[in-house]
Coordinates of C-alpha atoms and ligand atoms in Angstrom, one line a residue:
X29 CA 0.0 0.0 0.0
X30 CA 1.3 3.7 -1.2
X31 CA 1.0 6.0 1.2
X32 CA 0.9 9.7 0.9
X33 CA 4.0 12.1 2.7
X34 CA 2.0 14.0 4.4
X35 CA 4.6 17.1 5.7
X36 CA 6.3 18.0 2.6
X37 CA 3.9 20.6 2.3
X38 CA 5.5 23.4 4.2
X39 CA 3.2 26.2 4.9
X40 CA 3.9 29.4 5.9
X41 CA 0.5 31.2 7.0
X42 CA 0.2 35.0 6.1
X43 CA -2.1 36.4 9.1
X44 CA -3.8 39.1 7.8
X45 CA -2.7 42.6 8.6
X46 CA 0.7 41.7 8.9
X47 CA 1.6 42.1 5.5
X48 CA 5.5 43.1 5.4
X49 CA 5.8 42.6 1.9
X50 CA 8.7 40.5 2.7
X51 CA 8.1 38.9 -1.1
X52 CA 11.0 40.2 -3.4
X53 CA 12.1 39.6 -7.2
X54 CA 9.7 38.0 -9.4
X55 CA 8.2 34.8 -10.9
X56 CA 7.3 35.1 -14.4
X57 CA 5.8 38.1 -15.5
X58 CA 4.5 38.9 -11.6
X59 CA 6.8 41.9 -10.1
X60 CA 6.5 40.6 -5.8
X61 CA 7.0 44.1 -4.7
X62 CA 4.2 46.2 -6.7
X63 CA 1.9 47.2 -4.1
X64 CA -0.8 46.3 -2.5
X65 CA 1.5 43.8 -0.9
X66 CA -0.7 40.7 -1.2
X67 CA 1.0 38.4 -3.2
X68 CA 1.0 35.0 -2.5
X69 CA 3.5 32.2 -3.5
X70 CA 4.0 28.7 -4.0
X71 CA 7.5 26.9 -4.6
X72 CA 7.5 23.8 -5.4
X73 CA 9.6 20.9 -6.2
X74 CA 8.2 16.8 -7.1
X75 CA 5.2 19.0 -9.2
X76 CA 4.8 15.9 -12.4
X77 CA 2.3 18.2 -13.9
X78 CA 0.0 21.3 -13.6
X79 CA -3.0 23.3 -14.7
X80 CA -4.6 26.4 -14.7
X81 CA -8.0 28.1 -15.5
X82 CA -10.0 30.9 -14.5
X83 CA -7.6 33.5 -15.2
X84 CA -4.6 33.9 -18.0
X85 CA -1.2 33.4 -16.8
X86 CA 0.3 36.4 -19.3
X87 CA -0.8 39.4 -16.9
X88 CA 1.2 40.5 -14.0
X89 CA -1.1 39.1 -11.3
X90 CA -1.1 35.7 -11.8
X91 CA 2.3 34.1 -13.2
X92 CA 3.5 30.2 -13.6
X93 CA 7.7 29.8 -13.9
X94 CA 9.3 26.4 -14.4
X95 CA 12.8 26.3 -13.5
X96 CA 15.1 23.4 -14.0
X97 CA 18.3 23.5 -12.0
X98 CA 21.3 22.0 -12.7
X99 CA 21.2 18.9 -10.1
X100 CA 18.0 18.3 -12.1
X101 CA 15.9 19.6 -9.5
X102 CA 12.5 21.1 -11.3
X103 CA 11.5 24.0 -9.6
X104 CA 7.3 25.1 -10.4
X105 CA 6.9 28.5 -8.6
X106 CA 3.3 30.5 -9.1
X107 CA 2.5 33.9 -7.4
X108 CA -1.2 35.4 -6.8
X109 CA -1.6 39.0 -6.3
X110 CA -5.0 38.5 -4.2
X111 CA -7.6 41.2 -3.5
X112 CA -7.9 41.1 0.4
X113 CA -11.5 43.7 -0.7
X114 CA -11.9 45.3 3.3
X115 CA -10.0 41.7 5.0
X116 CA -8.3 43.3 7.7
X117 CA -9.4 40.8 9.9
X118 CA -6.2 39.9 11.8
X119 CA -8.1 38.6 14.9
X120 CA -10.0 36.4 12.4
X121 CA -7.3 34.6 10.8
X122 CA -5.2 33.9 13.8
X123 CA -8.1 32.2 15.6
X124 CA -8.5 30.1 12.3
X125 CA -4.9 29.6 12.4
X126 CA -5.1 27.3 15.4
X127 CA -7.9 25.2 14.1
X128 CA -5.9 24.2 11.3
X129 CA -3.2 23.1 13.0
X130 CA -5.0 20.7 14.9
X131 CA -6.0 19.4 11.8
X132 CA -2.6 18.6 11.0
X133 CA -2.5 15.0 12.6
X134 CA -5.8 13.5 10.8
X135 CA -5.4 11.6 7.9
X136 CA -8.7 13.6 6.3
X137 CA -8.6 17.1 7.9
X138 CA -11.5 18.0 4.7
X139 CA -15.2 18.5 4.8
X140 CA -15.7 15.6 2.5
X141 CA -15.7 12.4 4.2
X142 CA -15.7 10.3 1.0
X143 CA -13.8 7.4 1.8
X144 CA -11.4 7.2 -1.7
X145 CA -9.9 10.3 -0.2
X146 CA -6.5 9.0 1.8
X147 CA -5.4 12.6 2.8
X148 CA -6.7 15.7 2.8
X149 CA -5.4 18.8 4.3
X150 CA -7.5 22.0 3.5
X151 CA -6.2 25.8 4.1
X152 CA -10.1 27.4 3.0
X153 CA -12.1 28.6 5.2
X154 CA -15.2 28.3 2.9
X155 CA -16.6 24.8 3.7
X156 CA -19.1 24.9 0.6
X157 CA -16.6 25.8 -1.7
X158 CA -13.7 23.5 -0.1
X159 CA -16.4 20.8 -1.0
X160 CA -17.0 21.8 -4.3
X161 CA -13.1 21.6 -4.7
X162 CA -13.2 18.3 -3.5
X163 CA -15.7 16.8 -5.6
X164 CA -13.4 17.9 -9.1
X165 CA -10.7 16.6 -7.3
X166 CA -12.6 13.1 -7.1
X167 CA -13.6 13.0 -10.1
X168 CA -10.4 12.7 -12.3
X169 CA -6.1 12.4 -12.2
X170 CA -5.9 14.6 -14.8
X171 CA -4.9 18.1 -13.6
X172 CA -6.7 19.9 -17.0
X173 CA -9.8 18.1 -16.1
X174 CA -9.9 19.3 -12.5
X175 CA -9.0 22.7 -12.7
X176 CA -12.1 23.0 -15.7
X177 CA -14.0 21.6 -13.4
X178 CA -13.6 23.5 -10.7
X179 CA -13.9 26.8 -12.6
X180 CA -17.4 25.2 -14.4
X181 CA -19.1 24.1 -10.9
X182 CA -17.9 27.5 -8.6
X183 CA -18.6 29.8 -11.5
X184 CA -15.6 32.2 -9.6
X185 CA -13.8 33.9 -11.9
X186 CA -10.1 33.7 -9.5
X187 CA -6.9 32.0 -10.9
X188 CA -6.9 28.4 -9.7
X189 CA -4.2 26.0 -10.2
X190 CA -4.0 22.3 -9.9
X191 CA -0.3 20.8 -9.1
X192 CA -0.1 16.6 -9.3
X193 CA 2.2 16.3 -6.7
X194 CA 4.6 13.4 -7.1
X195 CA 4.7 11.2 -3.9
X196 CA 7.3 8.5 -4.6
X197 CA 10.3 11.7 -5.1
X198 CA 11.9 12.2 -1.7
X199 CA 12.6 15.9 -3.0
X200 CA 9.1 16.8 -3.4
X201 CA 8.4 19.7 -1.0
X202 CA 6.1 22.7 -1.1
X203 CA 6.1 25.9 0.2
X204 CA 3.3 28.1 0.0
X205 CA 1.7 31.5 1.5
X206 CA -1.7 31.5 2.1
X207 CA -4.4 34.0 3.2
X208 CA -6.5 32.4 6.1
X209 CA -9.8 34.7 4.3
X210 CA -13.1 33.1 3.1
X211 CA -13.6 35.4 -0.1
X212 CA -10.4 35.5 -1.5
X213 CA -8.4 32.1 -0.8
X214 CA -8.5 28.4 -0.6
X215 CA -5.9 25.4 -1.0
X216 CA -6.9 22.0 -0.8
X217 CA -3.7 19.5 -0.3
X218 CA -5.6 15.4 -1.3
X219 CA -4.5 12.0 -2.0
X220 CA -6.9 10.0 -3.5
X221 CA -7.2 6.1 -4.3
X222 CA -9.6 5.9 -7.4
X223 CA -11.7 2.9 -7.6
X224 CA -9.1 1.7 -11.2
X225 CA -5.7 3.2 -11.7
X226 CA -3.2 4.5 -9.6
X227 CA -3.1 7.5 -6.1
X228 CA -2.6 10.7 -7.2
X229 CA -2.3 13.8 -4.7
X230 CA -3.1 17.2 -5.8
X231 CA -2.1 20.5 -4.1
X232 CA -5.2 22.4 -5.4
X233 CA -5.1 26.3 -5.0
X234 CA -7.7 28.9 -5.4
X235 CA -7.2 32.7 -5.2
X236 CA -8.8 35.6 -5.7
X237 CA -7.1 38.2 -7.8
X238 CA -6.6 41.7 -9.0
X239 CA -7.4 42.9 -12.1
Ligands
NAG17 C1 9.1 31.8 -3.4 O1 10.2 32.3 -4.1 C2 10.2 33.8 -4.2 C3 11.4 34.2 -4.9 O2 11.5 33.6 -6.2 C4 10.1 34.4 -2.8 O3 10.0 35.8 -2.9 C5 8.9 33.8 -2.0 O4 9.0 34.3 -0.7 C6 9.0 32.3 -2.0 N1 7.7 31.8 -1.4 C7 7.6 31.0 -0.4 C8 6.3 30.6 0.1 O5 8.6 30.5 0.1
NAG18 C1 11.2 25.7 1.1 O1 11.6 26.4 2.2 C2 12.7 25.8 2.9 C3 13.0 26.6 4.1 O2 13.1 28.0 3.8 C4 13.9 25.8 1.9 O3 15.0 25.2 2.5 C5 13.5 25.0 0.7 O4 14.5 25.0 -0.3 C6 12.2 25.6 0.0 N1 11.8 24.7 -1.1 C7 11.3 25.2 -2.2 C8 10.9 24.2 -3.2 O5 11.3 26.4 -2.5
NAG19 C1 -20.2 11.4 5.7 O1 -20.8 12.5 6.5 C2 -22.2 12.5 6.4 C3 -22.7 13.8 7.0 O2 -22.0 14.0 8.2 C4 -22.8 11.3 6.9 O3 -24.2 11.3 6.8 C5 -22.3 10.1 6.2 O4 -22.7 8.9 6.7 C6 -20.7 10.1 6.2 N1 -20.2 9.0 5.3 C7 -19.2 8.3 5.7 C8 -18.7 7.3 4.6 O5 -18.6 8.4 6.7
NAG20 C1 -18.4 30.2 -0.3 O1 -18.3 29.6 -1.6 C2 -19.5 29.5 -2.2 C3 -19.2 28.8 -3.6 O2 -18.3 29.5 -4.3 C4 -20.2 30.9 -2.4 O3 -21.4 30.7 -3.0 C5 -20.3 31.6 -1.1 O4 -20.7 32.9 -1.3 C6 -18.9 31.6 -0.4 N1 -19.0 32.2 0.9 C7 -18.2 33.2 1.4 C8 -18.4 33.6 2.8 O5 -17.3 33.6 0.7

């Protein structure tokens, strides 16, 4: 039986109101430092393959850059310039903050209970649309397929991004910034056993951004 790493995903939670805009240089096309300072990143490494819908990725608030290094090391980083709208809730997200770390030790931390799902770790703080995430996630391994999916059933018009994460490379780690905000953010981190065919685990990321 495969089973799923379940702390390669390194978050670093952004609370908030204490945006330093600690963010430099760029990924892609996306500058970090152009204000308002709500970017948010991923870095990734063990990413087999990706997808995108919602938004285009050839503005400068929502950019995809593949790097390959030389110890053959690929390196997938995204950034999200998110509209926070009036979220100044600092109070807010720290409370939520401790919820999800307690969440850290089950095996399916997710509002969906469906039993294929092996792991699930959610940073989104909307339970509807956590489930509706879920459900695309369920219903194929193919990252093109989920990410249309998910843009078809919400309806949302935010960048999303579906990463399959490979779980059998020791070097697969991901780092990622989130926003603990209902309206503007969601990740959902799942391993999931299909009925035929093989796992696959997704890092699944939702954001809200500026246009
Ligand atoms: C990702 O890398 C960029 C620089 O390329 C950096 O500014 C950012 O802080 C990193 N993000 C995370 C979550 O580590
Ligand atoms: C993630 O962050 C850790 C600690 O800062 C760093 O050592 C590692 O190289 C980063 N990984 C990626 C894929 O950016
Ligand atoms: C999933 O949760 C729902 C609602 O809480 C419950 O009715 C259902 O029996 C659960 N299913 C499983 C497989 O645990
Ligand atoms: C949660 O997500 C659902 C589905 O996208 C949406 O209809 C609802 O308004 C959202 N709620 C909040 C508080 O953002």
């Amino acid at each position: 039986m495969m089973k799923f790493p379940s702390v390669v995903l390194g978050v670093f939670v952004v609370l908030v109101g204490l945006l330093t805009g600690a963010d430099s240089g760029s990924i892609g096309q996306c500058d970090l430092s152009s204000p308002p300072p709500s970017w948010l990143t991923t870095n990734a490494t063990g990413i087999l393959e990706y997808a995108v819908a919602g938004q285009p990725t050839s503005g400068n608030n929502f950019c995809i850059q593949q790097t390959d290094h030389p110890n053959s090391l690929h390196e997938l980083q995204v950034a999200y310039h998110i509209d926070l709208g009036d979220n100044t809730a600092s109070s807010h997200a720290a409370e939520h903050h401790q919820r999800f770390s307690s969440q850290l030790d089950t095996q399916n931390g997710c509002v969906n209970n469906n039993t294929r799902i092996v792991y699930c770790f959610p940073l989104c703080l909307n339970n509807t649309l956590q489930n509706m995430v879920i459900e695309s996630a369920l219903k194929s391994s193919q990252p093109a397929d989920v990410a249309q999916d998910i843009q078809r059933t919400t309806q949302l018009d935010w960048a999303i991004t579906v990463m399959q994460v490979d779980y059998n490379d020791p070097n697969t780690h991901i780092n990622a910034s989130v926003f603990l905000v209902p309206d503007a953010w969601c990740s959902v981190y799942i391993g999931i056993r299909p009925k035929l065919g093989f796992d696959y685990l997704y890092e699944i990321q939702l954001g809200k951004i500026l246009h």
